[in-house]
Tab-separated table of C-alpha atoms and ligand atoms in Angstrom:
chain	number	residue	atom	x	y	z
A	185	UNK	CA	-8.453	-20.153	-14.645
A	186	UNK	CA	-4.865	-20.541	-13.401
A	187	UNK	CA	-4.533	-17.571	-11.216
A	188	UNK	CA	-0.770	-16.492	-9.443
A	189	UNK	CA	-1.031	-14.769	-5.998
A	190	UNK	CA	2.167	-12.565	-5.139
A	191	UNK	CA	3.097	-12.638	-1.295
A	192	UNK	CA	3.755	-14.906	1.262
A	193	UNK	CA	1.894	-14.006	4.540
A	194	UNK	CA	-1.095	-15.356	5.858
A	195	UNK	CA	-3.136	-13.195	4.069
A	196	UNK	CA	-2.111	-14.482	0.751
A	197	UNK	CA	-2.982	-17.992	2.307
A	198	UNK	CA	-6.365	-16.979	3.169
A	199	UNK	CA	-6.551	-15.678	-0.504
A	200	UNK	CA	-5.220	-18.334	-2.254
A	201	UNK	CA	-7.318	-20.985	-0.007
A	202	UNK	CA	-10.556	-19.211	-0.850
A	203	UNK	CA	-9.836	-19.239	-4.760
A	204	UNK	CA	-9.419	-23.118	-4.715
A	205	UNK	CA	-13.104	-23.674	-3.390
A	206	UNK	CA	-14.448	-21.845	-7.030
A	207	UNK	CA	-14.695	-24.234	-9.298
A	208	UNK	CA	-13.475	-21.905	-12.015
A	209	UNK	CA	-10.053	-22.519	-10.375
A	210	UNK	CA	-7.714	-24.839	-11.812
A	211	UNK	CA	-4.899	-24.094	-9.999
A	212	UNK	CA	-3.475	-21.133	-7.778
A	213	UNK	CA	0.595	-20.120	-7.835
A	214	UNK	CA	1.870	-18.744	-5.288
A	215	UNK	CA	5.036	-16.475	-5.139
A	216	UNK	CA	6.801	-16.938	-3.207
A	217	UNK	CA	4.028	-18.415	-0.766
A	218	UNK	CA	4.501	-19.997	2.472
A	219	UNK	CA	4.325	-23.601	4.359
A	220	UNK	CA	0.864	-23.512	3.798
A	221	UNK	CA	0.663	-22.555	0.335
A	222	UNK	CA	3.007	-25.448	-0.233
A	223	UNK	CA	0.931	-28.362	1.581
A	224	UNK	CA	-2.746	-27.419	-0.241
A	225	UNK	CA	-3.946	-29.419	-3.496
A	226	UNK	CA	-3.660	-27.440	-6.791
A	227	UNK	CA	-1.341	-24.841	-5.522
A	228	UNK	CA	2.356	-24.414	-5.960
A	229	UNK	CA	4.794	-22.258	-4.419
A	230	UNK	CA	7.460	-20.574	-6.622
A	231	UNK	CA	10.032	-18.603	-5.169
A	232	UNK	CA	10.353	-15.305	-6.424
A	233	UNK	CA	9.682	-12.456	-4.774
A	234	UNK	CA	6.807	-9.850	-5.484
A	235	UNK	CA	9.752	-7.180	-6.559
A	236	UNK	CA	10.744	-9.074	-8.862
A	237	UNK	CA	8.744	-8.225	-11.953
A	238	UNK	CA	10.570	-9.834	-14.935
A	239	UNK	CA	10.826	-13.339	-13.429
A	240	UNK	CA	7.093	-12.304	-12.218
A	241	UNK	CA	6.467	-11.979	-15.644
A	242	UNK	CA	8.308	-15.238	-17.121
A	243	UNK	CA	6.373	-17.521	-15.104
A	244	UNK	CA	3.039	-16.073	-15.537
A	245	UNK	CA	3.999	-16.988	-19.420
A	246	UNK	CA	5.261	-20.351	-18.832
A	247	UNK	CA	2.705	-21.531	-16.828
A	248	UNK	CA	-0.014	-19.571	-19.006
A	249	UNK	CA	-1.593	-17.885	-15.908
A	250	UNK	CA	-4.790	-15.579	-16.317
A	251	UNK	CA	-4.528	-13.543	-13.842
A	252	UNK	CA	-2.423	-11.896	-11.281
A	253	UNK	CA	-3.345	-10.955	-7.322
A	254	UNK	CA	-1.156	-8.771	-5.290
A	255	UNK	CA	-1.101	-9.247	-1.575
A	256	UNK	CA	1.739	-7.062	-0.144
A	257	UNK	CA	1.766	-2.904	-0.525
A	258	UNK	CA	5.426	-2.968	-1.443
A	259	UNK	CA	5.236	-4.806	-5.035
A	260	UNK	CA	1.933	-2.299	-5.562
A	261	UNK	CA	3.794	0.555	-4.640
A	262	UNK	CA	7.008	-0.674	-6.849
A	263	UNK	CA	4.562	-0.911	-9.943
A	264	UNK	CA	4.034	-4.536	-10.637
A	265	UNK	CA	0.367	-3.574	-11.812
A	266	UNK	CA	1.915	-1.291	-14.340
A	267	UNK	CA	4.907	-3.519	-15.622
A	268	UNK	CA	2.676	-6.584	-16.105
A	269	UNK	CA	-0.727	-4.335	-17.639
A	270	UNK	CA	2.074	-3.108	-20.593
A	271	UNK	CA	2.651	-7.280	-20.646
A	272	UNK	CA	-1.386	-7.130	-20.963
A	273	UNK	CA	-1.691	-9.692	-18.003
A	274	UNK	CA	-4.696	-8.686	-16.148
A	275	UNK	CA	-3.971	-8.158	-12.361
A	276	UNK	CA	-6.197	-7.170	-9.437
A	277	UNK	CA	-4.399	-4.589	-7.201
A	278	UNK	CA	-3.990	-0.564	-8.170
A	279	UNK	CA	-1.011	0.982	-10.621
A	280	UNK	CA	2.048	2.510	-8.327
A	281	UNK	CA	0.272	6.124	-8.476
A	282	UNK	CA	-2.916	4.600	-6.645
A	283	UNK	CA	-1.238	2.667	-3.882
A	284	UNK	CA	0.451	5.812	-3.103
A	285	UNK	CA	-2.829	6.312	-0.870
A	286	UNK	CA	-0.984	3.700	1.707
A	287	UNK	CA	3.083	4.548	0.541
A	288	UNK	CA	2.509	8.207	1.161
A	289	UNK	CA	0.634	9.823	3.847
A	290	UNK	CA	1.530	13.075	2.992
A	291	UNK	CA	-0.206	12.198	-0.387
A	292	UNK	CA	-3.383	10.155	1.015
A	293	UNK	CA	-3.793	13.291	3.439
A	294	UNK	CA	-4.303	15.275	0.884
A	295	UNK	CA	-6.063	13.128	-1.207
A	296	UNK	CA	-8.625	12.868	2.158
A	297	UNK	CA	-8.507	17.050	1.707
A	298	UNK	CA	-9.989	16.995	-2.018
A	299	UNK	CA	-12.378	14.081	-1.377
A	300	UNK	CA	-13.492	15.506	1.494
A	301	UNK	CA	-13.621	12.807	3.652
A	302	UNK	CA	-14.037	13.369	7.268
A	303	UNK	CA	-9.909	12.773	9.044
A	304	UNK	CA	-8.069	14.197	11.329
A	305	UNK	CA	-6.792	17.672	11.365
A	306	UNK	CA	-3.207	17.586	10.494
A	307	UNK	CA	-0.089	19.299	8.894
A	308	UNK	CA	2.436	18.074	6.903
A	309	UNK	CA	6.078	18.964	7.790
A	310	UNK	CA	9.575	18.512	5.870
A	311	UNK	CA	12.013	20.011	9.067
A	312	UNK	CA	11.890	18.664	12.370
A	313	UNK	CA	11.282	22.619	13.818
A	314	UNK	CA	8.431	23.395	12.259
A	315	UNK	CA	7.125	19.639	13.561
A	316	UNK	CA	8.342	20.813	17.009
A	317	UNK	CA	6.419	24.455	16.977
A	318	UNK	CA	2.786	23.097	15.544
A	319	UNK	CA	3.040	20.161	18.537
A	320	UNK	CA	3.660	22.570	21.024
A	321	UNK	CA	0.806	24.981	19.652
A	322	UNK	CA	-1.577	21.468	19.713
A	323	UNK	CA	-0.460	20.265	22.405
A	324	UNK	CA	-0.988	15.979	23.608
A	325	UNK	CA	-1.982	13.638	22.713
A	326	UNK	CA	-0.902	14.036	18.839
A	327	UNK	CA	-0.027	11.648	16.364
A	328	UNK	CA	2.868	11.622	14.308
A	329	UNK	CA	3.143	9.591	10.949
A	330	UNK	CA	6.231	9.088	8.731
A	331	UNK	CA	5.629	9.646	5.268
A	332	UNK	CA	6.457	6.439	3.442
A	333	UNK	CA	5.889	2.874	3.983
A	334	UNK	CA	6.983	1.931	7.484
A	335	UNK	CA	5.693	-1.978	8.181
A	336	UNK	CA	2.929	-0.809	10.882
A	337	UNK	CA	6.541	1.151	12.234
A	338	UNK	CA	5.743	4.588	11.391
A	339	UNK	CA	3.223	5.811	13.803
A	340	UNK	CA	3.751	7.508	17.138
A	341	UNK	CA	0.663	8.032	19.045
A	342	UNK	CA	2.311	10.952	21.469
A	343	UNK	CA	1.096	11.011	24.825
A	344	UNK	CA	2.965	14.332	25.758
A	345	UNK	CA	4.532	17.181	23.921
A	346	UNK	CA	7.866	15.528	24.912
A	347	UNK	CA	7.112	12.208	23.166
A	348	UNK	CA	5.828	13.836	20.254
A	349	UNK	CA	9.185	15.843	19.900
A	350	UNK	CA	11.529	12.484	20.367
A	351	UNK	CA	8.980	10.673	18.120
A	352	UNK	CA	9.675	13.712	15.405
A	353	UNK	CA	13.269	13.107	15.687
A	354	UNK	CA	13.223	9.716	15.630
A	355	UNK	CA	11.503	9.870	12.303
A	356	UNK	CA	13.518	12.620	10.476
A	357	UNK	CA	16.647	10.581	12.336
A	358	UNK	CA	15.423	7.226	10.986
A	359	UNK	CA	15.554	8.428	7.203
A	360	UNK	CA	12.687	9.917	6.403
A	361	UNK	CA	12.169	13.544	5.021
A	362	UNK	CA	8.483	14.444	5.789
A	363	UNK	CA	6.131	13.947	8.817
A	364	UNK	CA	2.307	14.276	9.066
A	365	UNK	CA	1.095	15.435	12.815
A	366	UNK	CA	-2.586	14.942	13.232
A	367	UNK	CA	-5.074	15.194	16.063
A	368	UNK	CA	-5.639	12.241	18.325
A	369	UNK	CA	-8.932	10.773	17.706
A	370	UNK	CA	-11.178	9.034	20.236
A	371	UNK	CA	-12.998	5.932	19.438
A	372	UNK	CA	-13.200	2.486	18.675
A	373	UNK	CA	-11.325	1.487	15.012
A	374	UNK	CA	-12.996	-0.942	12.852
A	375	UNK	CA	-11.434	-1.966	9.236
A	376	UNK	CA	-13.638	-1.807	6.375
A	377	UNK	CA	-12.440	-3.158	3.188
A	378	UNK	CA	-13.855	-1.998	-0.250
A	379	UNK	CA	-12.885	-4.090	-3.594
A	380	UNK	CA	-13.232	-1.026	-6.533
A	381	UNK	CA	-12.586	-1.407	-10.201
A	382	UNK	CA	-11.917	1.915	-10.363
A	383	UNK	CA	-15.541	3.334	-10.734
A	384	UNK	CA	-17.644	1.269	-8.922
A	385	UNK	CA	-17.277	-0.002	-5.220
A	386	UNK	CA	-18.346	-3.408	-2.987
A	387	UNK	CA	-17.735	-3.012	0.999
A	388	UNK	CA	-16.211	-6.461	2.416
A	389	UNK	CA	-17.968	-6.969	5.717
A	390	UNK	CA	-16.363	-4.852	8.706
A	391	UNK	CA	-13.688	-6.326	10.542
A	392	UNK	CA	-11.678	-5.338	13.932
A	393	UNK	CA	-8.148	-6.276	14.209
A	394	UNK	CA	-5.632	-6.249	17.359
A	395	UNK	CA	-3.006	-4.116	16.675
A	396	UNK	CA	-0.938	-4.294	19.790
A	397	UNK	CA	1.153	-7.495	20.676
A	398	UNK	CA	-0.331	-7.386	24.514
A	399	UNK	CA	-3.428	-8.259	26.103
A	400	UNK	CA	-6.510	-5.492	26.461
A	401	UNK	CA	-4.449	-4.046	23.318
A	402	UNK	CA	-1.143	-2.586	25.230
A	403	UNK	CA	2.492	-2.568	24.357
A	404	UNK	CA	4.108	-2.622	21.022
A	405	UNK	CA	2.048	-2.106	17.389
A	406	UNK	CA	2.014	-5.082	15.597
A	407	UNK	CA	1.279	-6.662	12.300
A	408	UNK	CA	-1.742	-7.677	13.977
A	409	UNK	CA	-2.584	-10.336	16.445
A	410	UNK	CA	-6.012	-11.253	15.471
A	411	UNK	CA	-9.256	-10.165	13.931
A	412	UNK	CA	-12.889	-11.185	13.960
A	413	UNK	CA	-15.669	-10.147	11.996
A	414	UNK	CA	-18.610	-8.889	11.253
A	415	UNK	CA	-17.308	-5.812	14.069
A	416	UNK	CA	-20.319	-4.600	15.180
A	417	UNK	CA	-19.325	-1.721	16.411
A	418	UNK	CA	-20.083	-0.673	12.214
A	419	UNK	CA	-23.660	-0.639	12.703
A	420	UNK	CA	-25.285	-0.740	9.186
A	421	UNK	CA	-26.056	3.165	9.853
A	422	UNK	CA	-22.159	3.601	10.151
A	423	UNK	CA	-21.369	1.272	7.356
A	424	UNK	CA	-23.707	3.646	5.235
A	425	UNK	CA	-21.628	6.734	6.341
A	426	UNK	CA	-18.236	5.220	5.475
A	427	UNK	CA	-19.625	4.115	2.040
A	428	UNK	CA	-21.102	7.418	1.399
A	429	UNK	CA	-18.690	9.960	3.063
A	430	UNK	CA	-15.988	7.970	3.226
A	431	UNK	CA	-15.445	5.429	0.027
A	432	UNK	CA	-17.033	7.166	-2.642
A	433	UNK	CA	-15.894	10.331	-2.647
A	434	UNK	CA	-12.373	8.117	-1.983
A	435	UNK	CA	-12.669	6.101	-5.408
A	436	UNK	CA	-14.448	9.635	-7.577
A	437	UNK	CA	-11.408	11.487	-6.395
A	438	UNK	CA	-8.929	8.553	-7.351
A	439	UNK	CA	-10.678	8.328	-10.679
A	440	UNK	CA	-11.139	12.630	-11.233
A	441	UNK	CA	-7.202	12.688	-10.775
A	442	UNK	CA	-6.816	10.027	-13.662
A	443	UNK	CA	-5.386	6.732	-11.617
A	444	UNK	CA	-6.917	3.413	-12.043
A	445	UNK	CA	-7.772	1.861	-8.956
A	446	UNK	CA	-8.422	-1.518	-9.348
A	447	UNK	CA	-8.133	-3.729	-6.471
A	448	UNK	CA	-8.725	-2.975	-2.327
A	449	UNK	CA	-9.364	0.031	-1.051
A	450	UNK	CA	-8.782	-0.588	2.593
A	451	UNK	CA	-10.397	2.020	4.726
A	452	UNK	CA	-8.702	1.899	8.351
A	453	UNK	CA	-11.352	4.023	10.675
A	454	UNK	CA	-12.323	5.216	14.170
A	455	UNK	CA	-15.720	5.305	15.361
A	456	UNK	CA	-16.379	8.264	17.974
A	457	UNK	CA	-18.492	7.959	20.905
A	458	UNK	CA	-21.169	9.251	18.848
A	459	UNK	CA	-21.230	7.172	15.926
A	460	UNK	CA	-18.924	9.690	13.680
A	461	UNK	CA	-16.556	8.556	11.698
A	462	UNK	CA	-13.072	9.768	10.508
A	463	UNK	CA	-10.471	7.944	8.641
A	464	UNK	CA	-7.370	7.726	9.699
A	465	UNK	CA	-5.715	5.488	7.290
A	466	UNK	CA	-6.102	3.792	3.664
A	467	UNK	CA	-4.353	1.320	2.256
A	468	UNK	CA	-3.905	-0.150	-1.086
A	469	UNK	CA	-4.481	-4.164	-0.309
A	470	UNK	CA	-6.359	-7.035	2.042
A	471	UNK	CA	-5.878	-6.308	5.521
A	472	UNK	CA	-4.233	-8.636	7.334
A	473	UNK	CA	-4.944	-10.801	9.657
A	474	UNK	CA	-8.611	-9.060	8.712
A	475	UNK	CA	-8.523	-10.693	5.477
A	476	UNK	CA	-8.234	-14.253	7.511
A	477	UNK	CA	-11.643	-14.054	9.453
A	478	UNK	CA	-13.334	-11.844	6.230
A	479	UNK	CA	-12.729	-14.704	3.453
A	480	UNK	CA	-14.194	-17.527	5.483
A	481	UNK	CA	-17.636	-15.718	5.556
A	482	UNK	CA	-18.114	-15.356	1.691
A	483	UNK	CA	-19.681	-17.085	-0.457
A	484	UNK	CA	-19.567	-15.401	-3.731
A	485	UNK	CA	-16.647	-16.982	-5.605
A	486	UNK	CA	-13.781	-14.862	-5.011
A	487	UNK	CA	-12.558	-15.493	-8.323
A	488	UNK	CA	-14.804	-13.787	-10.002
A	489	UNK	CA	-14.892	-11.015	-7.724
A	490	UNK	CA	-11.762	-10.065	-8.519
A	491	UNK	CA	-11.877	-10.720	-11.902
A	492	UNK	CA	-14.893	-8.651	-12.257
A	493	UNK	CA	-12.555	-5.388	-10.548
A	494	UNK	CA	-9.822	-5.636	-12.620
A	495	UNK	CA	-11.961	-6.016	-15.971
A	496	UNK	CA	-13.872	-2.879	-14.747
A	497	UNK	CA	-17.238	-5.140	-14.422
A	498	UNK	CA	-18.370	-4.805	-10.919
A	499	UNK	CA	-20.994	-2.627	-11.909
A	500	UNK	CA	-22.836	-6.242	-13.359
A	501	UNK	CA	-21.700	-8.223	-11.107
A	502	UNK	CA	-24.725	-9.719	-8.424
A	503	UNK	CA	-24.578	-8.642	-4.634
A	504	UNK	CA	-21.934	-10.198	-2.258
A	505	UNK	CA	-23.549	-13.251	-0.193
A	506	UNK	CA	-22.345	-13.957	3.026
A	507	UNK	CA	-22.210	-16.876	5.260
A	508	UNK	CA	-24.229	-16.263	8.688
A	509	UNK	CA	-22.711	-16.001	12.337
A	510	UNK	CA	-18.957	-14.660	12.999
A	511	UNK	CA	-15.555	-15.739	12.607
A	512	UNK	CA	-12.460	-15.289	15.036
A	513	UNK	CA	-8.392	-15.172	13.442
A	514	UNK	CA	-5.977	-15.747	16.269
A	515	UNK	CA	-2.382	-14.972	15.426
A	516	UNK	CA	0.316	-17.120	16.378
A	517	UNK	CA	3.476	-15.344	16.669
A	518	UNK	CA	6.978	-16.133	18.124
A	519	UNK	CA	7.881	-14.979	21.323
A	520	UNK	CA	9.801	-11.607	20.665
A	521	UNK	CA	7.711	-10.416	17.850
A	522	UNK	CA	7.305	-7.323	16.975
A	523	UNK	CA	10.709	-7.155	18.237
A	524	UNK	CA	14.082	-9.865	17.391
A	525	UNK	CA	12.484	-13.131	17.376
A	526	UNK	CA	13.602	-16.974	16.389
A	527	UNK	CA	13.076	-18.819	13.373
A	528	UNK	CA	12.903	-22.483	12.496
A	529	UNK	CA	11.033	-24.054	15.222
A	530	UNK	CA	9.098	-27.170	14.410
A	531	UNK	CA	5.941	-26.942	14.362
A	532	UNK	CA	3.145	-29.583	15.469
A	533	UNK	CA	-0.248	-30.028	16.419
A	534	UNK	CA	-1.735	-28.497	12.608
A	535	UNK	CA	-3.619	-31.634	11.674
A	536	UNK	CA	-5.249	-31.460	15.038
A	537	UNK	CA	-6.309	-28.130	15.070
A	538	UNK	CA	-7.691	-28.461	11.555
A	539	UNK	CA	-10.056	-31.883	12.923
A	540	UNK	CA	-11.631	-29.592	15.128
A	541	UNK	CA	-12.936	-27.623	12.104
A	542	UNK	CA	-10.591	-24.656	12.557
A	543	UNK	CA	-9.094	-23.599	9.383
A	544	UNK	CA	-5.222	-23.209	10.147
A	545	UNK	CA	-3.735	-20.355	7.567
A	546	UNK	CA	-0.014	-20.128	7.948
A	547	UNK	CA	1.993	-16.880	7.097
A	548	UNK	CA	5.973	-17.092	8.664
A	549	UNK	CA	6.153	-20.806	8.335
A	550	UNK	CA	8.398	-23.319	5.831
A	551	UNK	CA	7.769	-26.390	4.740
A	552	UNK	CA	10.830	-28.758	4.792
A	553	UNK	CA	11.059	-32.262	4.242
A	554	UNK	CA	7.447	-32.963	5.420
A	555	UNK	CA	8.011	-30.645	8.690
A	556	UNK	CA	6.241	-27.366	8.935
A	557	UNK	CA	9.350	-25.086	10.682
A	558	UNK	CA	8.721	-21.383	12.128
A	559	UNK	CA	10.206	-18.481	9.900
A	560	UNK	CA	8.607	-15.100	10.670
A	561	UNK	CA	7.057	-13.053	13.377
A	562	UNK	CA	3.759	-13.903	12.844
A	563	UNK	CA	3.721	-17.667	12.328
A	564	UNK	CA	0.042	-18.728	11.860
A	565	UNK	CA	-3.755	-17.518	11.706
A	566	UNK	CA	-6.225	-19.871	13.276
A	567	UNK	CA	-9.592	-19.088	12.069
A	568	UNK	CA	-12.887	-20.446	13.397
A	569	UNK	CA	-16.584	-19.426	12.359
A	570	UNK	CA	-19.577	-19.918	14.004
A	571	UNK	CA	-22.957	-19.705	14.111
A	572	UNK	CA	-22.603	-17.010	16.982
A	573	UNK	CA	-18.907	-15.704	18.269
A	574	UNK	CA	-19.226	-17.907	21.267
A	575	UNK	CA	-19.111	-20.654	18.981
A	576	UNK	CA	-16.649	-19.075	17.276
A	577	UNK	CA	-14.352	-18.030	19.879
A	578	UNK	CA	-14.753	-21.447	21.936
A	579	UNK	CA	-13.505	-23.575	18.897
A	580	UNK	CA	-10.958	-21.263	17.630
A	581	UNK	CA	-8.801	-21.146	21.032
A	582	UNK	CA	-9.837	-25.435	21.375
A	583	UNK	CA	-7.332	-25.319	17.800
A	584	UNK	CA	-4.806	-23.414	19.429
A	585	UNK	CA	-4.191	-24.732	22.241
A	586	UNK	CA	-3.593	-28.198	19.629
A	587	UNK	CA	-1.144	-26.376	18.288
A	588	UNK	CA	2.596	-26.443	19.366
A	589	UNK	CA	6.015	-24.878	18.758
A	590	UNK	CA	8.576	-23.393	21.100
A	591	UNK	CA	8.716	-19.931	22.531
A	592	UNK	CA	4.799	-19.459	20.991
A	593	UNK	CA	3.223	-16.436	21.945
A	594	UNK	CA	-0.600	-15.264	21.240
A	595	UNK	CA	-3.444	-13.283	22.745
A	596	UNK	CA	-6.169	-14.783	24.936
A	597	UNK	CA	-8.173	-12.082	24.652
A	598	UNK	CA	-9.356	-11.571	20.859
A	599	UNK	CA	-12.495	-10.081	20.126
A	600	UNK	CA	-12.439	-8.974	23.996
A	601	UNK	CA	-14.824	-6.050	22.745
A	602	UNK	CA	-17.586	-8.094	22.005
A	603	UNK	CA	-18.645	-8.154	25.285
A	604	UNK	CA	-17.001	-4.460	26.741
B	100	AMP	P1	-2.235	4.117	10.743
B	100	AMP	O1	-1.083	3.369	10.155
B	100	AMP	O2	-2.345	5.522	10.242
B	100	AMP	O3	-3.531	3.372	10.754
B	100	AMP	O4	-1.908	4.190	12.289
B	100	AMP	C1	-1.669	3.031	13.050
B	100	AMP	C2	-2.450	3.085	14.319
B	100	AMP	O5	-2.200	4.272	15.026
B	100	AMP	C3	-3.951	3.106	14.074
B	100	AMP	O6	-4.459	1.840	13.901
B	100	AMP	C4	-4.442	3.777	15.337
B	100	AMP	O7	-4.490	2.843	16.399
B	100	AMP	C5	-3.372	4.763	15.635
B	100	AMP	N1	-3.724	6.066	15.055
B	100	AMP	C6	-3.419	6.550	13.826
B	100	AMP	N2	-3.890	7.779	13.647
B	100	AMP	C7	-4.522	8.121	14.789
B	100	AMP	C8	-5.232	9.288	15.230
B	100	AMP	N3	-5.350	10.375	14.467
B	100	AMP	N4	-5.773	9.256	16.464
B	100	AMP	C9	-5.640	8.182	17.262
B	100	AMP	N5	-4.968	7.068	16.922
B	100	AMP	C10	-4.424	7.019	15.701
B	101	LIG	N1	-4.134	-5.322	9.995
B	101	LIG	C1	-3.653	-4.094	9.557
B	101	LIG	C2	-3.172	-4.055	8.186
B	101	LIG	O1	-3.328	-4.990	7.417
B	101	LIG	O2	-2.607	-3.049	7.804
C-alpha cells in the first residue's frame, strides 16, 4: 500500500514512522512533511500543503496512492475528506461536518447536550454583554472559549470576574462572533483517543500531555511540551466510564445526525477528585505530542487500523495489542515559543540521541543540504519507552541532553505526576 500522510508536525512523523514498520507498507508520502519525514527510507516529502486539495488530489493519482491520512484539524475542517471521497480515494479522518466537533465549540457543546455526555455547564453567547452579565451571575473561576479554531489560543481559564470580562473582549475584539463560558472544572486531564469508523469505536491507550510551556505546568498554553503514556490516572474503571458515557453516546449521536465519522475521535477530559469524569474538549485528529509516546506502544499494524476505520470494518477487526511498560515524548521547542521565536538553527546531536535507543520525531525542523535546521516552535519529540517509566524517563532526557541547537528550550519535569 502506498499511503500519503497530510501535515507536517511531529505528529505526522510519529504517524508516518509507525506505518513503515507494517510490512503492508511500500512507501509513505508525506505532504508537506518535515526534516524528519525527509531523512527516513521509503518516505518522501512533497510540498503541498493540506489546503490544498486539487494538487492533493493530482499527486495521490500520479503516484497511485491508496490511501489518504489527515494529521492537522484545519484541512479536516476545510473538507479534504469530502473533496477526495467524490475523487473515491479512501481517507482516514472525518468529512468537514464531523470535525466541526473540534472547529466549533458552540457546535461540539451542543453536540455534548444531545449525547448526553457528562461537561461542563456552560452558555453560549454572540454579544460581549450578555458574556459579561452570566460571568458576573457565575462568578470565578470560569472559562471562556472562542468559537472556532484558535491553535490551543482560544481558551481563557478566568481567575476573576475581571479576567473573564477582558478575556470576553479580547475574543469578540480578536474576530470572533460567539463565545462559550463554562464552569471551571477541578481535576487532573488525561487524553483519550478513540479511532471510530463511524459506528464502531477502539480507545488508544490514555495519554497525559503538558500543556503549559513552564515547569509544574505554569505560564503560557502551548502546543504541548510533552506526553507520556499509559496516564494512570485513567484507571481501567475510568477508561470504562469515558467509553461508555463518554465515546459512545459521542460516535451514536455523530452517526443519529447523519455525519460520517471516520477517523479520531479525540476525547480531551478531566478526572475529578472522585474519579468523575467530564469532557471538556473533542477534537477531530491524533493528539499531539500524545500521538508521539501512544504509537511507540502498539503493535497492531497501524495500517490496517486505519484502513479498517475508513472502510467501516473495525467491527472485524482483532483487539489492539500493546507493547508493555511506558513511554515518555519530550518536546523540544525554541526559546520564545509559544510566543515570537527563531528559525533556522542547526541542529546536532540527532544520531546520538537515536544510539541511545530514543526515537527522535521531528515536527518544526528542515532538512537542507544534509543539515537538519530549526523552523517552528516546537522543533522535536524525543520519545523513549521502557519497561517501567523510570526506564523510560532516565533514557529519554540521556537523548536530550545529546541533542543540540541554539536558544533550545524544554521541560525537565515531564510526567512529574507520576510520582505527585
Ligand atoms: P480546550 O481547548 O477546551 O481543551 O481547553 C484548553 C485547556 O483549557 C484544557 O486543556 C484545560 O487545561 C483548560 N480547560 C478547558 N476547559 C476547562 C474547564 N471547563 N475547566 C477547567 N479547565 C479547562
Ligand atoms: N496535545 C493537545 C492537542 O493535540 O490538541
Amino acid at each position: 500500500m502506498k499511503i500519503l500522510v497530510v501535515g507536517n508536525g511531529g505528529r505526522e512523523h510519529a504517524i508516518a514512522w509507525k506505518l513503515l514498520q507494517s510490512v503492508n507498507v511500500e512507501k509513505v508520502f508525506c505532504a508537506p512533511g518535515n526534516g524528519g519525514t525527509a531523512l527516513m527510507a521509503k518516505c518522501e516529502n512533497i510540498a503541498i500543503n493540506g489546503e490544498d486539495f486539487e494538487n492533493i488530489s493530482d499527486i495521490i493519482t500520479k503516484n497511485q496512492i491508496d490511501f489518504v491520512i489527515v494529521g492537522p484539524e484545519l484541512p479536516l475542517s476545510k473538507g479534504i475528506t469530502d473533496y477526495l471521497n467524490t475523487r473515491n480515494i479512501p481517507v482516514f479522518g472525518p468529512t468537514k461536518e464531523g470535525a466541526q466537533i473540534e472547529a466549533s465549540k458552540s457546535w461540539a457543546k451542543d453536540l455534548m447536550l444531545e449525547a448526553g455526555v457528562p461537561t461542563a455547564q456552560g452558555e453560549t453567547f454572540t454579544d460581549a454583554l450578555s458574556a459579561k452579565i452570566y460571568i458576573d451571575l457565575q462568578g470565578a473561576p470560569i472559562v471562556i472559549k472562542a468559537d472556532g479554531l484558535a491553535a490551543g489560543k482560544g481558551v481563557i481559564v478566568a481567575q476573576t470576574i475581571e479576567e473573564a470580562k477582558a478575556g470576553i473582549d479580547e475574543l469578540f475584539n480578536g474576530g470572533f462572533d460567539r463565545v462559550v463560558v463554562e464552569e471551571f472544572l477541578l481535576g487532573e486531564e488525561v487524553s483519550v483517543l478513540a479511532l471510530t469508523d463511524g459506528i464502531d469505536l477502539r480507545l488508544l491507550l490514555p495519554a497525559q500531555d503538558h500543556k503549559r510551556i513552564g515547569e509544574g505546568d505554569t505560564g503560557n498554553n502551548t502546543g504541548g511540551m510533552g506526553a507520556y503514556c499509559p496516564a494512570p490516572v485513567a484507571t481501567p474503571e475510568i477508561l470504562e466510564k469515558i467509553k461508555t458515557q463518554i465515546l459512545q453516546p459521542t460516535v451514536e449521536t455523530l452517526r443519529k445526525r447523519g455525519i460520517d465519522y471516520r477517523g479520531v475521535l479525540y476525547a480531551g477530559l478531566m478526572i475529578s477528585p472522585q474519579g468523575d469524569v467530564k469532557i471538556l474538549e473533542y477534537n477531530c485528529r491524533f493528539g499531539d505530542p500524545e500521538t508521539q509516546a501512544i504509537l511507540p506502544l502498539l503493535e497492531t499494524p497501524l495500517d490496517q487500523l486505519l484502513w479498517a476505520c475508513a472502510q467501516q470494518k473495525l467491527t472485524d477487526f482483532p483487539p489492539l495489542q500493546w507493547l508493555k511498560g511506558g513511554s515518555v515524548c519530550v518536546v523540544m521547542a525554541a526559546g520564545g515559543y509559544p510566543a515570537s521565536y527563531d528559525k533556522g538553527k542547526v541542529i546536532t546531536g540527532l544520531e546520538k540521541a537515536q544510539d541511545l535507543g530514543a526515537i527522535v520525531f521531528h515536527a518544526g525542523t528542515i532538512l537542507d543540504n544534509q543539515n537538519i535546521y530549526t523552523n517552528g516552535g516546537r522543533v522535536l519529540g524525543i520519545t523513549a519507552i521502557g519497561d517501567t517509566f523510570d526506564q523510560a524517563l532516565n533514557e529519554v532526557y540521556q537523548a536530550v541532553n545529546c541533542v543540540n541547537f541554539d536558544d533550545m528550550y524544554y521541560r525537565r519535569d515531564i510526567a512529574w505526576r507520576l510520582n505527585s
